[in-house]
Short mmCIF file of C-alpha atoms in Angstrom, two decimals:
data_model
loop_
_atom_site.label_atom_id
_atom_site.label_comp_id
_atom_site.label_asym_id
_atom_site.label_seq_id
_atom_site.Cartn_x
_atom_site.Cartn_y
_atom_site.Cartn_z
CA UNK A 936 12.77 85.17 25.58
CA UNK A 937 9.12 84.16 25.37
CA UNK A 938 7.94 87.60 24.18
CA UNK A 939 10.47 87.64 21.35
CA UNK A 940 9.68 84.07 20.28
CA UNK A 941 5.98 84.93 20.16
CA UNK A 942 6.65 87.68 17.59
CA UNK A 943 7.41 85.04 14.98
CA UNK A 944 3.89 83.67 15.33
CA UNK A 945 2.10 87.05 14.91
CA UNK A 946 2.90 87.82 11.29
CA UNK A 947 3.58 85.85 8.18
CA UNK A 948 7.30 85.55 7.52
CA UNK A 949 8.72 84.47 4.16
CA UNK A 950 12.23 84.03 2.81
CA UNK A 951 12.44 84.57 -0.96
CA UNK A 952 8.81 83.45 -1.29
CA UNK A 953 9.06 80.36 0.97
CA UNK A 954 6.92 80.46 4.16
CA UNK A 955 8.86 80.32 7.42
CA UNK A 956 7.93 77.81 10.12
CA UNK A 957 9.20 78.73 13.58
CA UNK A 958 9.04 75.22 15.04
CA UNK A 959 11.98 72.84 15.32
CA UNK A 960 14.44 72.74 12.44
CA UNK A 961 15.46 69.10 12.46
CA UNK A 962 19.13 69.22 11.45
CA UNK A 963 19.90 72.28 13.54
CA UNK A 964 18.06 71.01 16.62
CA UNK A 965 19.74 67.61 16.44
CA UNK A 966 23.14 69.31 16.32
CA UNK A 967 22.30 71.51 19.30
CA UNK A 968 20.80 68.59 21.25
CA UNK A 969 24.06 66.68 20.79
CA UNK A 970 26.23 69.61 21.84
CA UNK A 971 27.48 70.17 25.40
CA UNK A 972 25.84 73.59 25.55
CA UNK A 973 23.31 74.50 28.22
CA UNK A 974 21.19 77.48 29.25
CA UNK A 975 23.24 80.68 29.43
CA UNK A 976 26.03 79.46 27.12
CA UNK A 977 26.99 81.33 23.94
CA UNK A 978 26.17 80.22 20.42
CA UNK A 979 28.13 82.14 17.76
CA UNK A 980 26.28 82.26 14.43
CA UNK A 981 28.36 83.27 11.43
CA UNK A 982 28.13 83.36 7.66
CA UNK A 983 24.38 82.80 7.43
CA UNK A 984 21.97 84.70 5.21
CA UNK A 985 18.29 85.38 5.75
CA UNK A 986 16.24 82.58 7.16
CA UNK A 987 19.20 80.44 8.31
CA UNK A 988 20.21 83.14 10.79
CA UNK A 989 16.62 83.53 12.03
CA UNK A 990 16.29 79.78 12.57
CA UNK A 991 19.57 79.59 14.46
CA UNK A 992 18.64 82.53 16.74
CA UNK A 993 15.24 81.02 17.55
CA UNK A 994 16.81 77.62 18.24
CA UNK A 995 19.23 79.32 20.64
CA UNK A 996 16.43 81.20 22.41
CA UNK A 997 14.36 78.04 22.84
CA UNK A 998 17.31 76.48 24.72
CA UNK A 999 18.20 79.55 26.76
CA UNK A 1000 21.44 80.04 24.78
CA UNK A 1001 22.87 83.48 24.03
CA UNK A 1002 23.17 83.96 20.23
CA UNK A 1003 26.18 85.96 19.03
CA UNK A 1004 25.37 87.02 15.45
CA UNK A 1005 28.26 87.83 13.10
CA UNK A 1006 27.65 88.84 9.49
CA UNK A 1007 31.22 88.10 8.37
CA UNK A 1008 33.37 85.01 8.56
CA UNK A 1009 33.69 83.36 11.95
CA UNK A 1010 36.56 84.76 13.99
CA UNK A 1011 36.34 83.26 17.43
CA UNK A 1012 39.06 81.32 19.27
CA UNK A 1013 38.78 77.85 20.76
CA UNK A 1014 35.06 77.07 20.66
CA UNK A 1015 33.82 74.11 22.70
CA UNK A 1016 31.86 72.93 19.66
CA UNK A 1017 32.11 73.83 15.98
CA UNK A 1018 29.92 72.62 13.15
CA UNK A 1019 28.24 73.74 9.94
CA UNK A 1020 24.61 73.66 8.90
CA UNK A 1021 22.73 74.03 5.60
CA UNK A 1022 25.63 72.72 3.48
CA UNK A 1023 28.12 74.93 5.23
CA UNK A 1024 26.13 78.15 4.71
CA UNK A 1025 26.00 78.68 8.47
CA UNK A 1026 28.85 78.17 10.90
CA UNK A 1027 28.00 77.64 14.56
CA UNK A 1028 30.44 77.72 17.45
CA UNK A 1029 29.50 76.88 21.03
CA UNK A 1030 31.18 78.54 24.01
CA UNK A 1031 30.67 77.71 27.66
CA UNK A 1032 32.83 80.54 29.01
CA UNK A 1033 31.79 84.03 30.23
CA UNK A 1034 28.21 83.16 29.48
CA UNK A 1035 26.07 84.66 32.24
CA UNK A 1036 24.65 87.96 30.98
CA UNK A 1037 21.54 89.27 32.73
CA UNK A 1038 18.59 89.67 30.35
CA UNK A 1039 20.79 89.61 27.23
CA UNK A 1040 18.95 88.38 24.12
CA UNK A 1041 21.56 88.82 21.36
CA UNK A 1042 25.12 89.95 20.91
CA UNK A 1043 25.55 91.65 17.52
CA UNK A 1044 28.97 92.20 15.97
CA UNK A 1045 29.34 95.83 14.91
CA UNK A 1046 30.42 96.69 11.36
CA UNK A 1047 33.70 98.37 12.31
CA UNK A 1048 32.77 101.49 10.34
CA UNK A 1049 33.39 103.80 13.32
CA UNK A 1050 36.33 101.99 14.89
CA UNK A 1051 37.43 98.43 15.69
CA UNK A 1052 34.63 95.88 15.36
CA UNK A 1053 33.19 94.99 18.76
CA UNK A 1054 30.37 93.04 20.34
CA UNK A 1055 27.18 94.94 21.19
CA UNK A 1056 24.86 93.37 23.76
CA UNK A 1057 21.10 93.85 23.40
CA UNK A 1058 18.47 92.96 25.98
CA UNK A 1059 15.02 91.58 25.27
CA UNK A 1060 13.60 94.80 26.66
CA UNK A 1061 15.59 96.95 24.24
CA UNK A 1062 14.37 94.86 21.29
CA UNK A 1063 10.74 95.22 22.40
CA UNK A 1064 11.20 99.00 22.79
CA UNK A 1065 12.72 99.22 19.32
CA UNK A 1066 9.98 97.06 17.76
CA UNK A 1067 7.19 99.26 19.12
CA UNK A 1068 9.14 102.30 17.97
CA UNK A 1069 9.07 100.99 14.40
CA UNK A 1070 5.31 100.44 14.56
CA UNK A 1071 4.56 104.00 15.65
CA UNK A 1072 7.26 105.86 13.68
CA UNK A 1073 6.38 104.24 10.35
CA UNK A 1074 2.66 103.52 10.94
CA UNK A 1075 3.06 99.79 10.30
CA UNK A 1076 -0.33 98.08 9.83
CA UNK A 1077 -1.67 94.56 10.22
CA UNK A 1078 -1.25 92.55 7.02
CA UNK A 1079 0.92 95.15 5.28
CA UNK A 1080 3.55 93.64 2.98
CA UNK A 1081 7.06 94.58 4.09
CA UNK A 1082 10.28 93.67 2.27
CA UNK A 1083 13.42 93.71 4.40
CA UNK A 1084 16.42 93.87 2.08
CA UNK A 1085 18.88 94.87 4.79
CA UNK A 1086 20.56 91.70 6.09
CA UNK A 1087 19.12 90.35 9.34
CA UNK A 1088 22.65 89.46 10.41
CA UNK A 1089 23.05 93.19 11.17
CA UNK A 1090 21.19 95.08 13.88
CA UNK A 1091 19.33 97.35 11.42
CA UNK A 1092 17.72 94.49 9.50
CA UNK A 1093 17.02 92.48 12.66
CA UNK A 1094 15.33 95.39 14.42
CA UNK A 1095 13.16 96.15 11.38
CA UNK A 1096 12.15 92.48 11.22
CA UNK A 1097 10.99 92.51 14.86
CA UNK A 1098 9.11 95.77 14.28
CA UNK A 1099 7.23 94.41 11.27
CA UNK A 1100 6.37 91.20 13.12
CA UNK A 1101 5.13 93.22 16.12
CA UNK A 1102 2.64 94.91 13.78
CA UNK A 1103 1.58 91.50 12.35
CA UNK A 1104 2.79 92.48 8.89
CA UNK A 1105 3.45 90.03 6.08
CA UNK A 1106 7.24 90.13 6.01
CA UNK A 1107 9.71 88.95 3.39
CA UNK A 1108 13.45 88.58 3.99
CA UNK A 1109 15.98 87.45 1.42
CA UNK A 1110 18.86 84.98 1.26
CA UNK A 1111 21.00 87.57 -0.51
CA UNK A 1112 20.83 90.92 -2.24
CA UNK A 1113 21.02 91.79 -5.93
CA UNK A 1114 20.10 95.21 -7.36
CA UNK A 1115 18.05 93.63 -10.17
CA UNK A 1116 15.86 91.78 -7.65
CA UNK A 1117 15.10 94.99 -5.73
CA UNK A 1118 14.49 96.92 -8.97
CA UNK A 1119 12.06 94.25 -10.16
CA UNK A 1120 10.17 94.35 -6.84
CA UNK A 1121 9.93 98.16 -7.09
CA UNK A 1122 8.67 97.91 -10.69
CA UNK A 1123 6.06 95.30 -9.76
CA UNK A 1124 4.84 97.21 -6.69
CA UNK A 1125 4.75 94.03 -4.62
CA UNK A 1126 5.41 95.59 -1.24
CA UNK A 1127 3.96 98.52 0.68
CA UNK A 1128 7.21 99.17 2.49
CA UNK A 1129 10.88 98.46 1.75
CA UNK A 1130 13.60 98.44 4.42
CA UNK A 1131 17.06 98.83 2.93
CA UNK A 1132 20.35 100.69 3.01
CA UNK A 1133 21.05 103.81 0.92
CA UNK A 1134 23.72 101.85 -0.97
CA UNK A 1135 21.19 99.17 -1.95
CA UNK A 1136 18.77 101.77 -3.28
CA UNK A 1137 21.57 103.60 -5.09
CA UNK A 1138 22.44 100.38 -6.96
CA UNK A 1139 18.84 99.44 -7.76
CA UNK A 1140 17.25 102.74 -8.82
CA UNK A 1141 18.98 102.98 -12.24
CA UNK A 1142 17.43 99.58 -13.07
CA UNK A 1143 13.87 100.64 -12.17
CA UNK A 1144 11.88 101.22 -15.37
CA UNK A 1145 8.13 101.78 -14.96
CA UNK A 1146 6.73 101.06 -11.48
CA UNK A 1147 3.14 99.78 -11.55
CA UNK A 1148 2.47 101.42 -8.19
CA UNK A 1149 4.60 103.34 -5.71
CA UNK A 1150 5.35 101.79 -2.31
CA UNK A 1151 3.86 103.54 0.69
CA UNK A 1152 7.33 104.04 2.12
CA UNK A 1153 11.01 103.30 1.73
CA UNK A 1154 12.97 103.23 4.98
CA UNK A 1155 16.73 103.65 4.61
CA UNK A 1156 19.15 103.07 7.46
CA UNK A 1157 22.75 102.09 8.22
CA UNK A 1158 24.08 104.95 6.11
CA UNK A 1159 23.45 108.52 5.03
CA UNK A 1160 20.78 109.40 2.45
CA UNK A 1161 22.22 111.98 0.06
CA UNK A 1162 20.14 114.70 -1.57
CA UNK A 1163 20.87 113.18 -4.98
CA UNK A 1164 19.57 109.77 -3.88
CA UNK A 1165 16.41 111.27 -2.39
CA UNK A 1166 15.82 113.27 -5.58
CA UNK A 1167 16.31 110.12 -7.68
CA UNK A 1168 13.77 108.22 -5.55
CA UNK A 1169 11.24 111.03 -5.94
CA UNK A 1170 11.76 111.05 -9.71
CA UNK A 1171 11.59 107.27 -10.19
CA UNK A 1172 9.11 106.24 -7.50
CA UNK A 1173 7.22 109.41 -6.64
CA UNK A 1174 8.07 109.26 -2.92
CA UNK A 1175 10.77 110.62 -0.63
CA UNK A 1176 13.02 108.29 1.33
CA UNK A 1177 12.15 107.66 4.97
CA UNK A 1178 15.01 107.83 7.46
CA UNK A 1179 16.20 105.54 10.22
CA UNK A 1180 18.96 106.16 12.74
CA UNK A 1181 20.44 103.91 15.38
CA UNK A 1182 23.40 101.78 16.41
CA UNK A 1183 24.24 98.17 17.18
CA UNK A 1184 24.23 99.03 20.90
CA UNK A 1185 20.76 100.63 20.97
CA UNK A 1186 18.89 99.53 17.84
CA UNK A 1187 16.90 102.15 15.94
CA UNK A 1188 16.22 105.26 18.01
CA UNK A 1189 15.16 107.99 15.54
CA UNK A 1190 13.11 107.91 12.36
CA UNK A 1191 10.65 109.56 10.01
CA UNK A 1192 8.65 108.46 6.98
CA UNK A 1193 9.91 111.38 4.89
CA UNK A 1194 11.15 114.90 5.42
CA UNK A 1195 12.13 117.60 2.95
CA UNK A 1196 14.89 119.04 5.16
CA UNK A 1197 17.16 115.96 5.31
CA UNK A 1198 16.58 115.36 9.03
CA UNK A 1199 16.50 111.77 10.27
CA UNK A 1200 13.37 112.59 12.25
CA UNK A 1201 12.11 112.43 15.80
CA UNK A 1202 12.94 110.01 18.63
CA UNK A 1203 11.15 106.65 18.83
CA UNK A 1204 8.85 105.97 21.75
CA UNK A 1205 10.73 105.60 25.06
CA UNK A 1206 13.74 107.46 23.63
CA UNK A 1207 14.61 110.94 24.93
CA UNK A 1208 17.25 113.35 23.61
CA UNK A 1209 19.38 114.71 26.45
CA UNK A 1210 21.64 116.84 24.25
CA UNK A 1211 21.77 119.02 22.26
CA UNK A 1212 18.76 121.20 23.01
CA UNK A 1213 16.36 122.33 20.24
CA UNK A 1214 18.02 125.01 18.10
CA UNK A 1215 21.52 123.89 19.09
CA UNK A 1216 24.25 121.61 17.69
CA UNK A 1217 26.52 119.14 19.45
CA UNK A 1218 27.03 115.48 20.24
CA UNK A 1219 23.77 113.51 20.29
CA UNK A 1220 23.17 111.99 23.73
CA UNK A 1221 20.14 109.74 24.20
CA UNK A 1222 18.32 108.27 27.18
CA UNK A 1223 16.44 105.04 26.52
CA UNK A 1224 13.81 103.38 28.69
CA UNK A 1225 14.20 99.60 28.61
CA UNK A 1226 11.56 97.38 30.16
CA UNK A 1227 13.28 94.01 30.52
CA UNK A 1228 11.33 90.81 30.22
CA UNK A 1229 11.18 88.70 33.35
CA UNK A 1230 11.88 89.82 36.92
CA UNK A 1231 14.25 92.71 36.20
CA UNK A 1232 13.02 96.28 36.73
CA UNK A 1233 12.74 98.91 34.01
CA UNK A 1234 15.89 100.99 33.62
CA UNK A 1235 17.06 104.19 31.95
CA UNK A 1236 20.12 103.77 29.75
CA UNK A 1237 22.13 106.81 28.65
CA UNK A 1238 23.99 106.53 25.35
CA UNK A 1239 26.51 109.02 23.92
CA UNK A 1240 26.40 108.42 20.17
CA UNK A 1241 29.62 110.20 19.08
CA UNK A 1242 27.54 111.76 16.27
CA UNK A 1243 27.46 115.55 15.85
CA UNK A 1244 23.91 116.72 15.10
CA UNK A 1245 21.74 119.81 14.79
CA UNK A 1246 18.33 119.90 16.47
CA UNK A 1247 15.69 122.00 14.78
CA UNK A 1248 13.17 124.07 16.69
CA UNK A 1249 10.66 121.19 16.45
CA UNK A 1250 13.24 118.79 17.92
CA UNK A 1251 14.03 116.94 14.66
CA UNK A 1252 17.62 115.77 14.31
CA UNK A 1253 19.96 116.32 11.35
CA UNK A 1254 23.25 114.40 11.32
CA UNK A 1255 26.24 116.66 10.68
CA UNK A 1256 29.03 114.10 11.03
CA UNK A 1257 30.98 111.90 13.39
CA UNK A 1258 33.00 113.29 16.25
CA UNK A 1259 35.66 110.70 15.40
CA UNK A 1260 35.85 112.01 11.81
CA UNK A 1261 37.77 114.94 13.26
CA UNK A 1262 41.45 114.03 13.31
CA UNK A 1263 44.66 115.88 14.07
CA UNK A 1264 47.58 115.88 11.68
CA UNK A 1265 50.84 117.53 12.71
CA UNK A 1266 49.03 119.85 15.12
CA UNK A 1267 46.17 120.80 12.77
CA UNK A 1268 42.55 119.52 13.03
CA UNK A 1269 40.74 118.31 9.90
CA UNK A 1270 37.17 117.19 9.27
CA UNK A 1271 37.43 113.92 7.36
CA UNK A 1272 33.74 113.94 6.43
CA UNK A 1273 34.02 117.41 4.83
CA UNK A 1274 37.16 116.41 2.90
CA UNK A 1275 35.37 113.28 1.62
CA UNK A 1276 32.34 115.27 0.47
CA UNK A 1277 34.53 117.73 -1.46
CA UNK A 1278 36.32 114.80 -3.13
CA UNK A 1279 32.99 113.19 -4.07
CA UNK A 1280 31.92 116.42 -5.79
CA UNK A 1281 34.78 116.14 -8.29
CA UNK A 1282 34.07 114.82 -11.83
CA UNK A 1283 34.33 111.05 -12.17
CA UNK A 1284 34.47 110.36 -8.42
CA UNK A 1285 31.87 107.84 -7.24
CA UNK A 1286 33.16 107.29 -3.69
CA UNK A 1287 35.77 108.81 -1.39
CA UNK A 1288 37.03 108.67 2.17
CA UNK A 1289 39.64 110.57 4.17
CA UNK A 1290 41.76 109.47 7.09
CA UNK A 1291 45.10 110.15 8.75
CA UNK A 1292 48.05 107.75 8.50
CA UNK A 1293 51.48 108.04 10.05
CA UNK A 1294 54.21 108.71 7.49
CA UNK A 1295 56.44 105.69 6.89
CA UNK A 1296 59.76 106.07 8.66
CA UNK A 1297 58.81 109.37 10.36
CA UNK A 1298 57.35 108.66 13.75
CA UNK A 1299 54.89 111.34 14.89
CA UNK A 1300 54.45 112.80 11.39
CA UNK A 1301 51.16 112.00 9.62
CA UNK A 1302 49.53 112.65 6.26
CA UNK A 1303 45.90 113.14 5.27
CA UNK A 1304 45.03 110.40 2.79
CA UNK A 1305 42.03 110.83 0.50
CA UNK A 1306 41.16 107.54 -1.22
CA UNK A 1307 38.82 107.87 -4.19
CA UNK A 1308 37.09 105.46 -6.56
CA UNK A 1309 35.49 106.25 -9.91
CA UNK A 1310 36.21 106.44 -13.62
CA UNK A 1311 39.02 108.18 -15.51
CA UNK A 1312 40.52 109.61 -12.35
CA UNK A 1313 43.67 111.73 -12.34
CA UNK A 1314 45.37 111.85 -8.92
CA UNK A 1315 47.28 115.04 -9.69
CA UNK A 1316 44.15 116.83 -10.87
CA UNK A 1317 42.20 115.69 -7.80
CA UNK A 1318 45.07 116.84 -5.59
CA UNK A 1319 44.95 120.32 -7.15
CA UNK A 1320 41.16 120.53 -6.79
CA UNK A 1321 41.26 119.55 -3.11
CA UNK A 1322 44.09 121.97 -2.33
CA UNK A 1323 42.15 124.77 -4.01
CA UNK A 1324 39.18 124.06 -1.72
CA UNK A 1325 41.29 123.24 1.36
CA UNK A 1326 44.64 125.06 1.15
CA UNK A 1327 45.41 124.15 4.76
CA UNK A 1328 46.15 120.61 3.51
CA UNK A 1329 49.08 121.69 1.32
CA UNK A 1330 51.81 120.06 3.44
CA UNK A 1331 50.13 116.74 4.15
CA UNK A 1332 47.61 115.80 1.43
CA UNK A 1333 47.98 112.46 -0.35
CA UNK A 1334 45.35 111.50 -2.96
CA UNK A 1335 45.18 107.84 -3.96
CA UNK A 1336 42.82 106.03 -6.34
CA UNK A 1337 41.49 102.48 -6.15
CA UNK A 1338 38.79 100.42 -7.96
CA UNK A 1339 36.44 100.53 -4.96
CA UNK A 1340 36.48 101.37 -1.28
CA UNK A 1341 36.29 98.47 1.21
CA UNK A 1342 32.65 98.80 2.22
CA UNK A 1343 30.60 96.04 3.87
CA UNK A 1344 27.20 94.77 2.56
CA UNK A 1345 25.48 97.68 4.32
CA UNK A 1346 27.69 100.19 2.52
CA UNK A 1347 29.63 101.05 5.68
CA UNK A 1348 33.35 101.72 5.52
CA UNK A 1349 35.64 100.12 8.08
CA UNK A 1350 38.36 102.52 9.25
CA UNK A 1351 40.76 99.60 9.70
CA UNK A 1352 40.01 98.25 6.20
CA UNK A 1353 40.59 101.73 4.75
CA UNK A 1354 44.04 101.92 6.36
CA UNK A 1355 44.84 98.43 5.05
CA UNK A 1356 43.81 99.57 1.55
CA UNK A 1357 46.12 102.59 1.84
CA UNK A 1358 48.98 100.35 2.98
CA UNK A 1359 48.48 98.08 -0.07
CA UNK A 1360 48.37 101.07 -2.44
CA UNK A 1361 51.59 102.51 -0.97
CA UNK A 1362 53.33 99.13 -1.15
CA UNK A 1363 52.43 98.73 -4.83
CA UNK A 1364 53.63 102.27 -5.57
CA UNK A 1365 56.95 101.51 -3.89
CA UNK A 1366 57.27 98.09 -5.58
CA UNK A 1367 55.87 98.51 -9.12
#
């Protein structure tokens, strides 16, 4: 992992204003030195924020360990070693089983927003490809000040961090996120470029008052940028929102500084679009060229994204929805993304999601549940509005309200968590 370790010496990295030193971190290194782990073993890193996660990953790389980075609480059975670091802020678990993975640099836990959470393996070569893609797609420059608000425990924030360090930028990451902190940074004009999620910007923009200078760019990833959010950014900051698209399995693969048509942009370097062809729509299929570090040869990796997109004549990609947002209920197909968007357009609705759930006590019979959050909501009125727009739902629609949808720190919605929320709502309705 020499090439990746060297990135942390190219730029200046800070965490909430404190300079980062990439050398040994005494308490962490002592704990690892005393552990039974050796080269090739797994080190699960959980619960950390910002610099603690970076330090743990670098310590693992220096020892030839395979870091498994989890943003949420540690859920791993029977570790060989288990300890905490930084007053319990970081939980580390050592595993000496199933540890030999060729050229694997990190295993990232996915968010669970598109299905059950799983482990995504990333090679050193794929990280280097992604990092150079950031430099060219967003014109990163030596010495440029970059603020990465997206958590580095997730693949989006981690990939952006490596990209900024590749360009020898001055990079700041944060121990946690608060909308007021981001709004203050936007008002002060401290950074040339901000890397964040649409949800973060949505929370911060109302708090922005009078920016002293506009940033050169805002790059939003790990979620969709709505037209309203882009318009709000233009009004408050004078710039459009740049786009970023990728996955935990591949890292960022598409991007653009800003576009007026809502497209996420063009492929990064060493990324080719296999399908659909320009002017057509369909599932996005990518081919990525990874040049592994060490003795392994370069390889082409094909990745079916499960996202339905439209390619413009110039090749730019616009996301239309997820293939797995299409579900069948009692023999009829429904587009969950379209249902959610119609629900969000109703007065008072701030968030909404649709899914299918089997009807209690009636095996094989399902209902379409639309869960909405907002203010002064009337379930019956929302039900009527949705049926007016989508009369085909008349036999199976169930509208339910809740204080907020179960989104993660990146603003992603776990399908499993949504079903658990529905189950709780139904239980409370049955047992008032």
